[in-house]
CSV table of C-alpha atoms in Angstrom, one decimal:
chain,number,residue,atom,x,y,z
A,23,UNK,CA,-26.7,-9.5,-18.1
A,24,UNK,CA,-28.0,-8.9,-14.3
A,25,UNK,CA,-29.2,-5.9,-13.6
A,26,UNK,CA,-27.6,-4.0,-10.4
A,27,UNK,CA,-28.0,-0.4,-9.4
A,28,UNK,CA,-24.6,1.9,-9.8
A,29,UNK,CA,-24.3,1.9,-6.0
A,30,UNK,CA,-24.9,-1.4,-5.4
A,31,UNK,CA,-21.8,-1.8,-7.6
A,32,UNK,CA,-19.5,0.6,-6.2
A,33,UNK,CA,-19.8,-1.1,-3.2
A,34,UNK,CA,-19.2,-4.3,-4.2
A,35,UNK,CA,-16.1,-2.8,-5.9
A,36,UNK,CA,-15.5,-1.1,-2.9
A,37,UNK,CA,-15.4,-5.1,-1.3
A,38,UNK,CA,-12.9,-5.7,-4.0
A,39,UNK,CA,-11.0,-3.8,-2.9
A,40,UNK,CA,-11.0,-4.1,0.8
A,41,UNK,CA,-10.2,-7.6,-0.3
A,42,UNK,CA,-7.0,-6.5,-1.9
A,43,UNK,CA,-5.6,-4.1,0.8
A,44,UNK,CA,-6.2,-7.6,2.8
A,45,UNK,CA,-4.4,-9.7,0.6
A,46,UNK,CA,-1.7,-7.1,0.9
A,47,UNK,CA,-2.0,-6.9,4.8
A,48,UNK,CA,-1.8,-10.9,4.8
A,49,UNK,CA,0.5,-11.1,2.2
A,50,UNK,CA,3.4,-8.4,3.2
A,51,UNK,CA,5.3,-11.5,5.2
A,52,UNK,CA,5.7,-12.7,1.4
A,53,UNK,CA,7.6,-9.8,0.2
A,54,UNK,CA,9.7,-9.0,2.9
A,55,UNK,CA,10.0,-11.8,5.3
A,56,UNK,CA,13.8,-12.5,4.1
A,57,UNK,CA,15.0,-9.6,4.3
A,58,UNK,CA,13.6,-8.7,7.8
A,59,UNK,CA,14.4,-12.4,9.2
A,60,UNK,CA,18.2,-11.2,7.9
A,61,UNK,CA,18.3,-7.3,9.0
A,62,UNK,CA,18.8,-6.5,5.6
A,63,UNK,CA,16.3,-3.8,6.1
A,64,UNK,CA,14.7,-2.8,9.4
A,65,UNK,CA,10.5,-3.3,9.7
A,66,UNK,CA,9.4,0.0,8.5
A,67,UNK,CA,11.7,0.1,5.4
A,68,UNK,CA,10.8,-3.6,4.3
A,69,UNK,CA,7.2,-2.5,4.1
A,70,UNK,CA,7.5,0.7,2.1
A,71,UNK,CA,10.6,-1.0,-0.1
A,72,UNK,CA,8.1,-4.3,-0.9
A,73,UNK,CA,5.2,-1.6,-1.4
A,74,UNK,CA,6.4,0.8,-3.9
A,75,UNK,CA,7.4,-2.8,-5.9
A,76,UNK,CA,3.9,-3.8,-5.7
A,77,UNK,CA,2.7,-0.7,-7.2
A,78,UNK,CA,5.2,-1.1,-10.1
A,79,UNK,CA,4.0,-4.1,-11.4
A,80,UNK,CA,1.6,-1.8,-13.3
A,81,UNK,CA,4.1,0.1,-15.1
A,82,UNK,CA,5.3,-3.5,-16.3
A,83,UNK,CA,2.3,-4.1,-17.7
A,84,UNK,CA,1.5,-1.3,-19.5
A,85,UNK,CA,5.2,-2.3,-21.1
A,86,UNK,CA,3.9,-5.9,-21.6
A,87,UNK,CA,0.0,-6.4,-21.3
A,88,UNK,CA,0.3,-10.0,-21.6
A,89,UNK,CA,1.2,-10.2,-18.0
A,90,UNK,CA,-2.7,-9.8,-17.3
A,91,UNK,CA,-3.2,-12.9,-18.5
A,92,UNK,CA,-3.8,-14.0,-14.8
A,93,UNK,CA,-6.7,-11.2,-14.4
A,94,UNK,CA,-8.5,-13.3,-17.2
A,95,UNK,CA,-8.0,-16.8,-15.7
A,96,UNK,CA,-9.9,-15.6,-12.4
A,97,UNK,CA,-12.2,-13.7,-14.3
A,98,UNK,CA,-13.3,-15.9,-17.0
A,99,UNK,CA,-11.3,-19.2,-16.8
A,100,UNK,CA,-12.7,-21.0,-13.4
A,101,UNK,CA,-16.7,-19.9,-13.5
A,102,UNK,CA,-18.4,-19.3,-16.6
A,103,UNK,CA,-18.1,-15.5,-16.9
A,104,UNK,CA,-22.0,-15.6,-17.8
A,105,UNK,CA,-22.7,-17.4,-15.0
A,106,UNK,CA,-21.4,-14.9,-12.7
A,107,UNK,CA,-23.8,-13.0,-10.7
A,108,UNK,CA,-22.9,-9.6,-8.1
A,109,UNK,CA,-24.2,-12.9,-5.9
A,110,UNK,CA,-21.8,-15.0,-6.6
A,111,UNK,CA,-19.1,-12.0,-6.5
A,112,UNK,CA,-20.3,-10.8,-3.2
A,113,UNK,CA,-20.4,-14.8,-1.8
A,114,UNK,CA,-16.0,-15.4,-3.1
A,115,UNK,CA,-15.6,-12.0,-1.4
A,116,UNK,CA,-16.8,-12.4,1.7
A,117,UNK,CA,-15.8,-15.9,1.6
A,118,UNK,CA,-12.2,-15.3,1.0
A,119,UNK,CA,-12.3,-12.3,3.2
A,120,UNK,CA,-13.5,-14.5,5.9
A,121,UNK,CA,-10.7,-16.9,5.8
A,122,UNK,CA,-7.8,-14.0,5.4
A,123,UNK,CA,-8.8,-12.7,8.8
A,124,UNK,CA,-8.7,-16.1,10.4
A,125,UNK,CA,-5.8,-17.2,9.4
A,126,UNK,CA,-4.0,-13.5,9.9
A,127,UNK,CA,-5.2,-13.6,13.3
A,128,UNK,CA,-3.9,-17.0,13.8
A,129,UNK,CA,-0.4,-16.0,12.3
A,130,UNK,CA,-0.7,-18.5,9.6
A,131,UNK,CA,0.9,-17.9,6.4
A,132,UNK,CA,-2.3,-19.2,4.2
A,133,UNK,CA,-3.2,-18.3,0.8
A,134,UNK,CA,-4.9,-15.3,-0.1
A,135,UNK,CA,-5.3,-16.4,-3.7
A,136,UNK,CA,-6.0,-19.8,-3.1
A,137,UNK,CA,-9.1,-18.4,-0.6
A,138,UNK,CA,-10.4,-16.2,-3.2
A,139,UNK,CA,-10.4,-19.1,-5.6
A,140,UNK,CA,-11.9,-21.3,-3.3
A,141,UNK,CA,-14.5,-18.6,-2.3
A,142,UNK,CA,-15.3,-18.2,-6.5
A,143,UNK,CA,-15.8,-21.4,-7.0
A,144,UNK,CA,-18.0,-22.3,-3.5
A,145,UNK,CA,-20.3,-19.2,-4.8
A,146,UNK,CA,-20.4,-20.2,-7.8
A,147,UNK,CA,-21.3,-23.7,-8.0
A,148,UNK,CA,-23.9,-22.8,-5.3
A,149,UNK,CA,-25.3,-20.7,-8.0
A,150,UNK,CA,-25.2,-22.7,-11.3
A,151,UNK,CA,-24.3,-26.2,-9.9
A,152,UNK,CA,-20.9,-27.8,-11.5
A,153,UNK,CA,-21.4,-27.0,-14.5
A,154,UNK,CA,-20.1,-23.3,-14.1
A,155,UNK,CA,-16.8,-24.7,-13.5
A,156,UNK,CA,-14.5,-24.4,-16.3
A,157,UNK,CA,-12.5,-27.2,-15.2
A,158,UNK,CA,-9.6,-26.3,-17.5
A,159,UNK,CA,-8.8,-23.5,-15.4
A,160,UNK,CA,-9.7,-25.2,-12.3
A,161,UNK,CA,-7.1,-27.8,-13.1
A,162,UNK,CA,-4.0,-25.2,-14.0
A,163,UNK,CA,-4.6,-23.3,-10.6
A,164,UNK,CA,-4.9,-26.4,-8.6
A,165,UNK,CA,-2.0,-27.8,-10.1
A,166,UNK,CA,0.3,-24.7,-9.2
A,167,UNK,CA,-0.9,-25.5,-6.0
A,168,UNK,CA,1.3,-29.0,-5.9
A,169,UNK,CA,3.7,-27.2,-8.4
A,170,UNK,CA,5.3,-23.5,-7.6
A,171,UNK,CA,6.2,-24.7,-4.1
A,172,UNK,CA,7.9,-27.5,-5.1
A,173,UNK,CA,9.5,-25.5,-8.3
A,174,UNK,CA,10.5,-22.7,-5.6
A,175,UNK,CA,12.1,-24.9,-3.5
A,176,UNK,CA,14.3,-26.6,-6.2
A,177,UNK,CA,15.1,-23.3,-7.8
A,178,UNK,CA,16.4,-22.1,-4.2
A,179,UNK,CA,18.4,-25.3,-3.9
A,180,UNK,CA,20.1,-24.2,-7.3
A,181,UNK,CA,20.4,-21.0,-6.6
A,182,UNK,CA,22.3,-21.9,-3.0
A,183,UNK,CA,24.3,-24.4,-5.0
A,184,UNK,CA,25.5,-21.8,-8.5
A,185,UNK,CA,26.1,-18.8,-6.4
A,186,UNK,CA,28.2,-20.8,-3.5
A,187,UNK,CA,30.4,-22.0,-6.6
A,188,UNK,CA,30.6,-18.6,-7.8
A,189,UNK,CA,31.8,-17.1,-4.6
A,190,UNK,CA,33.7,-20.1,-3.6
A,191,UNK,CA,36.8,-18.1,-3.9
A,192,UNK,CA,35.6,-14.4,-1.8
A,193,UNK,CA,36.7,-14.2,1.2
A,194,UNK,CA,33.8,-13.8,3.7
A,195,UNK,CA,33.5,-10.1,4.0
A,196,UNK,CA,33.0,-9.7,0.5
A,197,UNK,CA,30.9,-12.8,-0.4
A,198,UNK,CA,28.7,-11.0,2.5
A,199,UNK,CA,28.5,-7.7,1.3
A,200,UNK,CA,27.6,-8.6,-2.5
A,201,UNK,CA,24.8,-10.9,-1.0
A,202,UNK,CA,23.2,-8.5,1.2
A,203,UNK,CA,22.9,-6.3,-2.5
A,204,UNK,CA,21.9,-9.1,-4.4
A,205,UNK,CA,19.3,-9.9,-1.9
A,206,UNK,CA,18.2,-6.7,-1.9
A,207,UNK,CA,17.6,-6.9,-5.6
A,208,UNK,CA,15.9,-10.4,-5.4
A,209,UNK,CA,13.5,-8.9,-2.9
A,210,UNK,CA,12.6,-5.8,-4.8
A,211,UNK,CA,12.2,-8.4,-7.5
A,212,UNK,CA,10.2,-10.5,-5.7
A,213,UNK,CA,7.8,-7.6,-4.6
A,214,UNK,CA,7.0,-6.3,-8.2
A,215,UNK,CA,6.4,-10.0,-9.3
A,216,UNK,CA,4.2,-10.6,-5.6
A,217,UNK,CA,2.3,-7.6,-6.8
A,218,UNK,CA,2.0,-8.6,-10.6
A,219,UNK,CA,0.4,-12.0,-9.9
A,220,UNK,CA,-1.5,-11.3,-7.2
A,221,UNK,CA,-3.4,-7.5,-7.6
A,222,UNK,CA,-4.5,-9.0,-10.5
A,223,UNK,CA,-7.1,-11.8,-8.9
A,224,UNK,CA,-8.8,-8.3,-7.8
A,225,UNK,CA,-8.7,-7.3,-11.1
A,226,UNK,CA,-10.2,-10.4,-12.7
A,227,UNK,CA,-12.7,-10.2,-9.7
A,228,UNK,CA,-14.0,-6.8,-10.5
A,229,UNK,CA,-13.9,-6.9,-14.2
A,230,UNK,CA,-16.3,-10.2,-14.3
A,231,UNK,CA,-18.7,-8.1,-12.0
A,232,UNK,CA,-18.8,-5.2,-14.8
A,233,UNK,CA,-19.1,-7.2,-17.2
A,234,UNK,CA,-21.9,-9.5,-15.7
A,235,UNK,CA,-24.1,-6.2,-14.8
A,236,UNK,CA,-22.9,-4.7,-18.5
A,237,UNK,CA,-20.9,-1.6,-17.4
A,238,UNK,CA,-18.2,-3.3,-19.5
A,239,UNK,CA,-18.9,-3.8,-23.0
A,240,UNK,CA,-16.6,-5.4,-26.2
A,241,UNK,CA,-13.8,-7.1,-24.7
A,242,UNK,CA,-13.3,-8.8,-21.8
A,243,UNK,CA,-10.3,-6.9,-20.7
A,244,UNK,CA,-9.3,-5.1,-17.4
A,245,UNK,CA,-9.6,-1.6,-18.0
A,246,UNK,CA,-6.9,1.0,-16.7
A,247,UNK,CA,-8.9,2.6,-13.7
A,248,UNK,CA,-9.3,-1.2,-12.2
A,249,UNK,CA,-5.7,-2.0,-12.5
A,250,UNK,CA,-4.4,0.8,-10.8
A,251,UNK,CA,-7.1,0.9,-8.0
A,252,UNK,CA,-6.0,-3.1,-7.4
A,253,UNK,CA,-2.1,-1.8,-7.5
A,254,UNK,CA,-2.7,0.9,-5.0
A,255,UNK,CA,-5.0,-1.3,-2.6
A,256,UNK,CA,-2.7,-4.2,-2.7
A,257,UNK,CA,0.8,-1.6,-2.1
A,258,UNK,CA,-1.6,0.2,0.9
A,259,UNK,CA,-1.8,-3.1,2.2
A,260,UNK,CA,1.6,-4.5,1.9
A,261,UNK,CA,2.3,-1.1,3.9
A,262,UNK,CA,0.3,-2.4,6.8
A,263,UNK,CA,2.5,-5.8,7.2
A,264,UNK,CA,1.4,-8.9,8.6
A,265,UNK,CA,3.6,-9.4,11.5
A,266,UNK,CA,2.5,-12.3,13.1
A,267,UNK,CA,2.7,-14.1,9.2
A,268,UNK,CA,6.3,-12.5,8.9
A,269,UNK,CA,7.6,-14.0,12.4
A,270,UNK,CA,6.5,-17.3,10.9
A,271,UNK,CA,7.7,-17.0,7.4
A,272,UNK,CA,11.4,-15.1,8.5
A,273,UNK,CA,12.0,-16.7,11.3
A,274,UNK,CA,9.8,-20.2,12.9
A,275,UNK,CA,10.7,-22.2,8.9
A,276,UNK,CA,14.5,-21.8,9.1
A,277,UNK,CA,16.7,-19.0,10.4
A,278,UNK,CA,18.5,-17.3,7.3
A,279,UNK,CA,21.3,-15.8,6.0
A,280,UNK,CA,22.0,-13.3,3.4
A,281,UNK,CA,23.1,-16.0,0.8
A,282,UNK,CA,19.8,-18.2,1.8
A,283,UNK,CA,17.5,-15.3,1.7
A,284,UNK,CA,18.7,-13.9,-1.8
A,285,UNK,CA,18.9,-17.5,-3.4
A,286,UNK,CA,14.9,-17.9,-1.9
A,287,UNK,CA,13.5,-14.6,-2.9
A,288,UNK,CA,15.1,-14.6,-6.3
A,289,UNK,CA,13.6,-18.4,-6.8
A,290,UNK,CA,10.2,-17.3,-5.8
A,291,UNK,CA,10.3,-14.2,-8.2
A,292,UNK,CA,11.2,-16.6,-10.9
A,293,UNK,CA,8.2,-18.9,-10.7
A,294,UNK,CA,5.9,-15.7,-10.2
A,295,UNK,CA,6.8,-14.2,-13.2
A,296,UNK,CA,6.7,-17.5,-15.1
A,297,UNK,CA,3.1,-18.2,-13.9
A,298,UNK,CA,2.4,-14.6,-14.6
A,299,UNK,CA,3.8,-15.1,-17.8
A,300,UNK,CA,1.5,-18.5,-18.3
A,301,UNK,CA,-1.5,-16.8,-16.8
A,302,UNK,CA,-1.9,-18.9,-13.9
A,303,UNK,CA,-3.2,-17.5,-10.4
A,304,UNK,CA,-0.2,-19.4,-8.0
A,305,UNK,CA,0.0,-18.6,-4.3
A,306,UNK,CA,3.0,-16.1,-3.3
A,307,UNK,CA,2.5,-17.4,-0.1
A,308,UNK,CA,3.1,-21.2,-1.1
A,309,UNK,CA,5.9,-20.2,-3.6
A,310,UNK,CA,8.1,-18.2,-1.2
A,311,UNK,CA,7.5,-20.9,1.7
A,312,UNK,CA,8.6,-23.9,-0.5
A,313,UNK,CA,11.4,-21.5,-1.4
A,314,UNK,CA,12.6,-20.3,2.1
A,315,UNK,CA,12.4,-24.3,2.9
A,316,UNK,CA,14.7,-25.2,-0.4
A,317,UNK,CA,17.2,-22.2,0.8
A,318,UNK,CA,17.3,-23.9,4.4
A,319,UNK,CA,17.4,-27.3,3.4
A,320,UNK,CA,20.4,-26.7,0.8
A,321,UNK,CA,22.2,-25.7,4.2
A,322,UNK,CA,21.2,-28.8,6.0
A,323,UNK,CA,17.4,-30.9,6.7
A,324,UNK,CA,17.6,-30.0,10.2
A,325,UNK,CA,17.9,-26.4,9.6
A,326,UNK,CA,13.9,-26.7,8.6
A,327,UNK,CA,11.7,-26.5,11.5
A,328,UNK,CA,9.1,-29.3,10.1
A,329,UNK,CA,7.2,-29.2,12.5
A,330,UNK,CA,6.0,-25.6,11.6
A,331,UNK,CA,6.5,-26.1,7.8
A,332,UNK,CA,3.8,-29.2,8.3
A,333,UNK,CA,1.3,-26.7,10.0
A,334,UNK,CA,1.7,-24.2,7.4
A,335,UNK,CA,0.6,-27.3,4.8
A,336,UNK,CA,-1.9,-28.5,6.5
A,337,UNK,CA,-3.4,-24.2,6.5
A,338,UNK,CA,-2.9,-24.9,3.1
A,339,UNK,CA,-5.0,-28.1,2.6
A,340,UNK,CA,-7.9,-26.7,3.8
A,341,UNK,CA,-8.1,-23.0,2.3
A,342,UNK,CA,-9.8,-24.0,-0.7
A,343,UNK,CA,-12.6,-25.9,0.7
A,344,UNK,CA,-12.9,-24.0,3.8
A,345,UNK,CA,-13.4,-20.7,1.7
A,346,UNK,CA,-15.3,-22.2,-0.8
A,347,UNK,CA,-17.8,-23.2,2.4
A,348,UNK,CA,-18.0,-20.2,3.7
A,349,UNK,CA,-18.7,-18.7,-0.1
A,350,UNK,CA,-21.2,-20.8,-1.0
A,351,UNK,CA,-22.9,-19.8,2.2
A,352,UNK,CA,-22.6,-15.9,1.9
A,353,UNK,CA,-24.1,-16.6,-1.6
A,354,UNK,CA,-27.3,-18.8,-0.2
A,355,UNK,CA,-27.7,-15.8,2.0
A,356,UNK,CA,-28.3,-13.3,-0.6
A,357,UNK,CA,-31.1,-15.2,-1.9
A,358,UNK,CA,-33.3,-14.5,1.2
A,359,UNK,CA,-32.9,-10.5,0.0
């Protein structure tokens, strides 16, 4: 156990949970870039739509408290929870925090997770050397890296493909209007599975800190007063939009349609809620990108800008280790206090 003074902790929570408004700032593109890029909803409404959906995710847990299984994974399943130091918390922080507001400045639609991953384990094998690493874990998230965007993209192809079949014989005022209500639906479900998977890596972050400096005793589990602080920062956040990220993600990938924008965000939500469901921390950003480029190439290749979809990869290449830099250095910098 390492000692830390009670304010010293609330502000590292505090951090936290600047960190997850940010995540929500940088991460609002995700939710509602379809159904801006489509004038589904205008601006204003796609934020406060995507943000009470964020917020829900809590009331789905309390229904099935498995879902937290990804709080655990970040909090005990990549470092050694008794490794884990208010160091090595403050370092992925900061580390992660770092990289959000680089790439959000930039417009580029990176990973939050994926930073604050990167930013855990740059702090933490600067602290305990690689050996902290559970590599188990490691291995899952990184291979949901390769994984959900590939998975959302096929899913969106499928998607395109079952519901043209099914509407083959509408006419195209009708097949138009029931898309632009199931896309609605697909979005509000892709919000409350964005928020489920995602508030969640604050969760994990905050609970390993309490129960590294022993304000949280028995079980590692996240207790109700972190969960619904993560929900509200991450919905607060969502509020704020991304713009810059939601040009890119709506509108430079592919233009879309109705039909293309329900058959992406309903693939995305499926793959979040699987990897929810499997505990693994997966990028919303990645998932919804491969899926916007599965609903745009089931219309036709050329329809993909790949030029900008290549950039967005390459964003993605580097998160991990650029974070995980930038972590391990906030971390050597606590040691001269």
């Amino acid at each position: 156990m390492h000692e830390l003074a009670f304010p010293l902790l609330v502000a590292l929570i505090v951090v936290a949970l600047a960190f997850d408004y940010l995540n929500g700032l940088h991460d609002a593109a995700n939710s509602i870039a379809t159904v801006v890029a489509t004038r589904l909803l205008s601006p204003l409404m796609a934020v406060g739509f995507a943000a009470v959906f964020n917020f829900a995710a809590y009331f789905l847990t309390i229904a099935f408290p498995s879902l937290h299984a990804v709080a655990e994974t970040i909090g005990k399943g990549l470092i050694d929870k008794d490794l884990v130091t208010p160091a090595v918390i403050f370092g992925a922080l900061v580390g992660a925090m770092f990289w959000n507001v680089v790439t959000w400045m930039k417009g580029i639609p990176s990973s939050s997770s994926h930073a604050l991953i990167g930013g855990l384990i740059g702090a933490g094998v600067a602290h305990a050397g690689l050996t902290g690493i559970e590599w188990g874990g490691l291995n899952k998230t990184l291979l949901a890296i390769v994984l959900s965007p590939m998975i959302g993209m096929f899913l969106a192809m499928l998607v395109m493909l079952l519901s043209s079949w099914a509407l083959h014989r509408a006419t195209a005022r009708g097949a138009e209007k029931g898309l632009r209500v199931l896309h609605l639906f697909s979005s509000g479900a892709y919000s409350l599975s964005h928020g489920l998977n995602d508030a969640q890596k604050t969760m994990g972050i905050i609970t390993v800190l309490l129960y590294s400096t022993g304000y949280l005793t028995g079980p590692f589990e996240v207790p109700h007063w972190v969960a619904i602080a993560c929900y509200t920062a991450i919905a607060l956040g969502t509020m704020t939009g991304g713009w810059r990220i939601i040009e890119t993600m709506g509108s430079r990938i592919t233009k879309l349609s109705q039909h293309q924008g329900f058959s992406a965000s309903l693939a995305g939500s499926i793959v979040l809620f699987g990897a929810s469901f499997l505990g693994i921390p997966v990028s919303t950003t990645h998932t919804i990108t491969g899926s916007i480029i599965g609903a745009g190439t089931a219309r036709r290749a050329s329809a993909v800008r790949w030029g900008v979809a290549q950039n967005v990869v390459i964003a993605w290449v580097v998160t991990i280790p650029a974070s995980a830099a930038v972590g391990a250095l906030f971390y050597g910098l606590t040691t001269f206090f």
